[in-house]
Every structure is written in C-alpha cells, then in structure tokens.
CSV table of C-alpha atoms in Angstrom, one decimal:
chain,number,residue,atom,x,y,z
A,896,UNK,CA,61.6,-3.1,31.7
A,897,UNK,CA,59.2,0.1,31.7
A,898,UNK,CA,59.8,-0.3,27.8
A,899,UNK,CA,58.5,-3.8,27.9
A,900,UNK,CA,55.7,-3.6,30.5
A,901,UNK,CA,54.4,-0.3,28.2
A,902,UNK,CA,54.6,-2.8,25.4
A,903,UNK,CA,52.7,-4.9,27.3
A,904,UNK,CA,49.7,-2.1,28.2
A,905,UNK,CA,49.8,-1.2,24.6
A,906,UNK,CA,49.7,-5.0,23.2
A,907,UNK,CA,46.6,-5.4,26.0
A,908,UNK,CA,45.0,-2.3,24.7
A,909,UNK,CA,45.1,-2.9,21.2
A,910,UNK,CA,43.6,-6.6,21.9
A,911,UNK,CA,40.7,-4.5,23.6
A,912,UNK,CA,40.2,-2.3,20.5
A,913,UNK,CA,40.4,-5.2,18.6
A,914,UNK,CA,37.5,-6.8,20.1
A,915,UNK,CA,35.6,-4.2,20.4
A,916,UNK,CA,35.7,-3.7,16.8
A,917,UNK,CA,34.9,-7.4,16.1
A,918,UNK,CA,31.8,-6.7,18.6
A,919,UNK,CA,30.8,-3.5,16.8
A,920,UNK,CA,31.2,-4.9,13.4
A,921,UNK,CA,29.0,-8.1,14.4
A,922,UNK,CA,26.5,-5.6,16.0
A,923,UNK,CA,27.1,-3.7,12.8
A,924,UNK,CA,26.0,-6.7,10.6
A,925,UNK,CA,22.7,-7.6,13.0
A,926,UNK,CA,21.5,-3.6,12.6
A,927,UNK,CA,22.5,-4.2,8.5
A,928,UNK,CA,20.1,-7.4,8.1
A,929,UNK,CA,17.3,-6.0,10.2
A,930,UNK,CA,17.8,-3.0,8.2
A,931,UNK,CA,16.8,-4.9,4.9
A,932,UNK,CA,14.5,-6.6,6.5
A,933,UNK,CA,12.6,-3.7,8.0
A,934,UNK,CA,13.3,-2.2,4.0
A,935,UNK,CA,11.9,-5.3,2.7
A,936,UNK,CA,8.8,-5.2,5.2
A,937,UNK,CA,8.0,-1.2,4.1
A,938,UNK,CA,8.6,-2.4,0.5
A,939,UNK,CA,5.5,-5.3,1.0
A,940,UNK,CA,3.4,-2.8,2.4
A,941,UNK,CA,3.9,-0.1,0.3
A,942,UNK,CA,2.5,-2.6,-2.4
A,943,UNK,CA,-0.6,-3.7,-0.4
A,944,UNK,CA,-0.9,0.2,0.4
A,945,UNK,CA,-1.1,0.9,-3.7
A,946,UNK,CA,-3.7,-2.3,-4.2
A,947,UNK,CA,-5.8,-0.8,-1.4
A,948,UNK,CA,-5.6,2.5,-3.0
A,949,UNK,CA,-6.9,0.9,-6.2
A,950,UNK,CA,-10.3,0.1,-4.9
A,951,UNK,CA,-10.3,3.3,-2.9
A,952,UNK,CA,-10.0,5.6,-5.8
A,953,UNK,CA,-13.1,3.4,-7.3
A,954,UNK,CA,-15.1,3.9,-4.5
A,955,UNK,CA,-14.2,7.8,-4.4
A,956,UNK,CA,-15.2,7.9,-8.3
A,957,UNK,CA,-18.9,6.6,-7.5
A,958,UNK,CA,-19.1,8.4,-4.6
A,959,UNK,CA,-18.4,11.7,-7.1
A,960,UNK,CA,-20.9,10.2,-9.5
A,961,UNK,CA,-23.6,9.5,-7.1
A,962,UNK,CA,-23.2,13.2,-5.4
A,963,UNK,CA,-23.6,14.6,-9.3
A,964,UNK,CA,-26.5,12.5,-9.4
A,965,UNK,CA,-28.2,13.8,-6.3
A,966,UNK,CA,-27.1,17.4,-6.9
A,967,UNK,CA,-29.1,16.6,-10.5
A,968,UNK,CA,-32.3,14.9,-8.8
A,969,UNK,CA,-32.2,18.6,-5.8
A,970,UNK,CA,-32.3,20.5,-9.5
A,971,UNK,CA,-34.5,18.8,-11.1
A,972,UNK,CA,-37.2,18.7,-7.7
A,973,UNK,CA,-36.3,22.7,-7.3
A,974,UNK,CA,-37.8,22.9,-10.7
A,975,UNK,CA,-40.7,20.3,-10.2
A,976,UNK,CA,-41.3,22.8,-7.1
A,977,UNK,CA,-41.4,25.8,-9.2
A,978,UNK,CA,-43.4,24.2,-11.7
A,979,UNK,CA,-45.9,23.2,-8.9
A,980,UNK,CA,-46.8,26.4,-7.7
A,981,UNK,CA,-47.3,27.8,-11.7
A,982,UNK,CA,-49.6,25.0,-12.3
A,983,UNK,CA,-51.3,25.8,-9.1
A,984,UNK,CA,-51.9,29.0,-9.6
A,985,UNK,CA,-53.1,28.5,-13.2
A,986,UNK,CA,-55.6,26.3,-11.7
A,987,UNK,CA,-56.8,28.9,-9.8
A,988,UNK,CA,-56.9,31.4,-12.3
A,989,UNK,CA,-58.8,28.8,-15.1
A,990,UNK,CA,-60.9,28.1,-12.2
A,991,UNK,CA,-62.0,31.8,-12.0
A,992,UNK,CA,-62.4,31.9,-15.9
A,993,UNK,CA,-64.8,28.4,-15.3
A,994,UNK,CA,-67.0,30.3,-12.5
A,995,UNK,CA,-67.0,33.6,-14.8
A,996,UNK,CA,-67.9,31.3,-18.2
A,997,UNK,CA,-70.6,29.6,-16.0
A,998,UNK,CA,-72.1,32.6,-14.4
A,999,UNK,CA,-72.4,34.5,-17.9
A,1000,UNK,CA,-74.1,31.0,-19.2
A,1001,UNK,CA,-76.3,31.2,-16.5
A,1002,UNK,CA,-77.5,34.8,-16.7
A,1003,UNK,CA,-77.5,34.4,-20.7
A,1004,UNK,CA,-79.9,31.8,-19.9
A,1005,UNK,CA,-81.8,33.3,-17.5
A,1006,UNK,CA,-82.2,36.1,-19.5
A,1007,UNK,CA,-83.7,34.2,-22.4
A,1008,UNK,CA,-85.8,32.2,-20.2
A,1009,UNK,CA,-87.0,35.7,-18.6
A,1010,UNK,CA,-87.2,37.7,-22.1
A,1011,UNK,CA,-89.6,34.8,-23.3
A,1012,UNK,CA,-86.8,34.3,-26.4
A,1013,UNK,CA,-88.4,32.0,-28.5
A,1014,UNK,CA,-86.8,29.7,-30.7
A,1015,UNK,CA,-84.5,30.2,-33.8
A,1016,UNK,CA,-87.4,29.2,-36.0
A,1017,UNK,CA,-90.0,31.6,-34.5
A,1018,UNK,CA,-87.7,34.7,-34.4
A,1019,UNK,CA,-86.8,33.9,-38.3
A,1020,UNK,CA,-90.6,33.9,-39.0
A,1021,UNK,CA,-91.7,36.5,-37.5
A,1022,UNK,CA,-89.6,38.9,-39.8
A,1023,UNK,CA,-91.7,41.5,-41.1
A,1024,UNK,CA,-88.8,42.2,-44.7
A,1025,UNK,CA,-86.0,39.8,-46.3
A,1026,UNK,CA,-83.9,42.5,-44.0
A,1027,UNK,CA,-85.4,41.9,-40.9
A,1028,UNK,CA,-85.0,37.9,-41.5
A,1029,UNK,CA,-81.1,38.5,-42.7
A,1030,UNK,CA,-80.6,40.8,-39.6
A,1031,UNK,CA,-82.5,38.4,-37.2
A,1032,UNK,CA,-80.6,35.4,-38.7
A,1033,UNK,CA,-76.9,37.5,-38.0
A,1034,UNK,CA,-78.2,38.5,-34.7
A,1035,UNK,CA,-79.2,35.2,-33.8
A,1036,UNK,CA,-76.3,33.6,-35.4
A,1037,UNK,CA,-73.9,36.0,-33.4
A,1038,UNK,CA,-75.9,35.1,-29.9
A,1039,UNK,CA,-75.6,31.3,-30.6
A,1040,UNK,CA,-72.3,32.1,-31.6
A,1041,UNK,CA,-71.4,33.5,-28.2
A,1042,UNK,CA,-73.2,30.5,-26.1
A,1043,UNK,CA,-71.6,28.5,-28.2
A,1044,UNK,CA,-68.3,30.2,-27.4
A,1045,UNK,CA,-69.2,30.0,-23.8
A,1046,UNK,CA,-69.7,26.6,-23.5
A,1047,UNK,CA,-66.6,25.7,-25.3
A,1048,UNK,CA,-64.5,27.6,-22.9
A,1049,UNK,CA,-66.5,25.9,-19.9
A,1050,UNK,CA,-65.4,22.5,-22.0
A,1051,UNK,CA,-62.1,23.9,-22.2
A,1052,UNK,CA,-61.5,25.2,-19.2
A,1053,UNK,CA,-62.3,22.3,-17.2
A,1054,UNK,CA,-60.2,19.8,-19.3
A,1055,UNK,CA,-57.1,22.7,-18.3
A,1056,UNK,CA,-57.6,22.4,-15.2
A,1057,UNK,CA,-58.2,18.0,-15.5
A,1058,UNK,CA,-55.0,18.2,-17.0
A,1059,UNK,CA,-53.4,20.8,-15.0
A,1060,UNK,CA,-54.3,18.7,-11.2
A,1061,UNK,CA,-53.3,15.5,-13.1
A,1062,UNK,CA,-49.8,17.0,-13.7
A,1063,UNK,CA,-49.6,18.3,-9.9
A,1064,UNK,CA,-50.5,15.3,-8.9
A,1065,UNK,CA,-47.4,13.4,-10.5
A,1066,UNK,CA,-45.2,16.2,-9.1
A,1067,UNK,CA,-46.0,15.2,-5.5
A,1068,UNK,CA,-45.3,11.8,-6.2
C-alpha cells in the first residue's frame, strides 16, 4: 500500500508537470507570436527609417552646397575688401598727381602771363636768323608740348579717378 499510494504521489506529480508544461508551452507560443509581431513592427520601421533617410541625405547635400556657396561669396567679398582699399588708395595717389598737374599748369601759366610771353606767332617773328626761328619754333614746340602734356594728364587723371570711385562704389553695394 505504500507502493501504491507512492504511485499515487508520483501519478499526481507528473499530472502537475504535465500542466505546467502545457501552461509554459502556451505561454511559450503567446511570447513566439508577439515576438514576430514586435519583428514585424521593427521591420516596418526600419523601412520608413530608410525613406526618411532619403530626403535627409538631400537636405544634408544642399545644405553642403549652400555652405560652399557662402564660403565662395566670404572669398570673393575678402577680395572685393582688398580691392577696395587698392582702389582707394590709388585715388588718393592720382588725386595728388591731379593737384600736382594742376599746380604746375597754373604756375606755367602764371608765368607766361607774368613773363609777357607773347604768342606763337610773335615769338616766330621776331627771330633775328633762320636759326633763331628753327630754335624758337623747337623751344616753343617743346613748351606747348609740355602744357599739352599737362593737361592730358589733368584729363587723364580725373577720368582714373571717375573710374576708379565708380568701381568703389559697386564694391559697397
């Protein structure tokens, strides 16, 4: 009778085991299909996370262009800068040129108003040998020469610097 009523514990416990396996094998089976549903859901997003990252990699492109572009446009003022401050000071040095062409235009005429210089005519007559008018006429030529020279660098000078302030002008801008 012990025989039998240790049968009987053992019969009872192997029921138990039995139906505790059933239980863990059902629970099991619940974990399984939430598992591949949980692998399914990563899956889906995983997909909208590479569609996202197509339009993101696009934006980070232009971004990269636009940032060359302004590093190009910082260059290309730097130089504009630089270019500035030549022009400016070659303005102020064809300025100094214009006051120094006037001034000697000035005192050249002064001088001739002063020295009673008649005109090219008179001096050419009033040569005494065919030497004196040839020497007269390269004298005179070389002093109307110079004036000449003179004014054309006045002319000159003041278109540079026209041209010169123009050009600074569009670099502000």
């Amino acid at each position: 009778s012990s025989a039998s009523a240790m049968g009987g514990v053992l019969e009872d416990q192997l029921k138990q085991t039995r139906a505790q396996g059933s239980a863990v094998k059902q629970e099991l089976s619940v974990v399984q299909r939430r598992q591949q549903v949980t692998v399914r859901q990563i899956s889906s997003l995983n997909t909208k996370l590479a569609e996202l990252q197509k339009p993101v990699d696009q934006l980070d492109a232009q971004i990269s262009n636009i940032n060359a572009r302004i590093d190009g446009r910082r260059r290309r003022i730097a130089k504009l800068k630089v270019d500035f401050v030549e022009q400016k000071q070659q303005i102020d040095v064809l300025s100094g040129e214009l006051d120094n062409a006037r001034s000697e235009l000035t005192r050249r005429v002064v001088i001739t108003y002063k020295t009673g210089d008649r005109g090219v005519i008179e001096q050419l007559a009033g040569a005494g040998s065919l030497r004196s008018l040839i020497d007269r006429d390269e004298a005179l030529g070389h002093i109307v020469g110079l004036d000449q020279h003179v004014i054309d660098r006045i002319g000159d000078t003041q278109r540079d610097i026209r041209l010169k302030r123009a050009s600074n002008n569009q670099v502000q801008r």
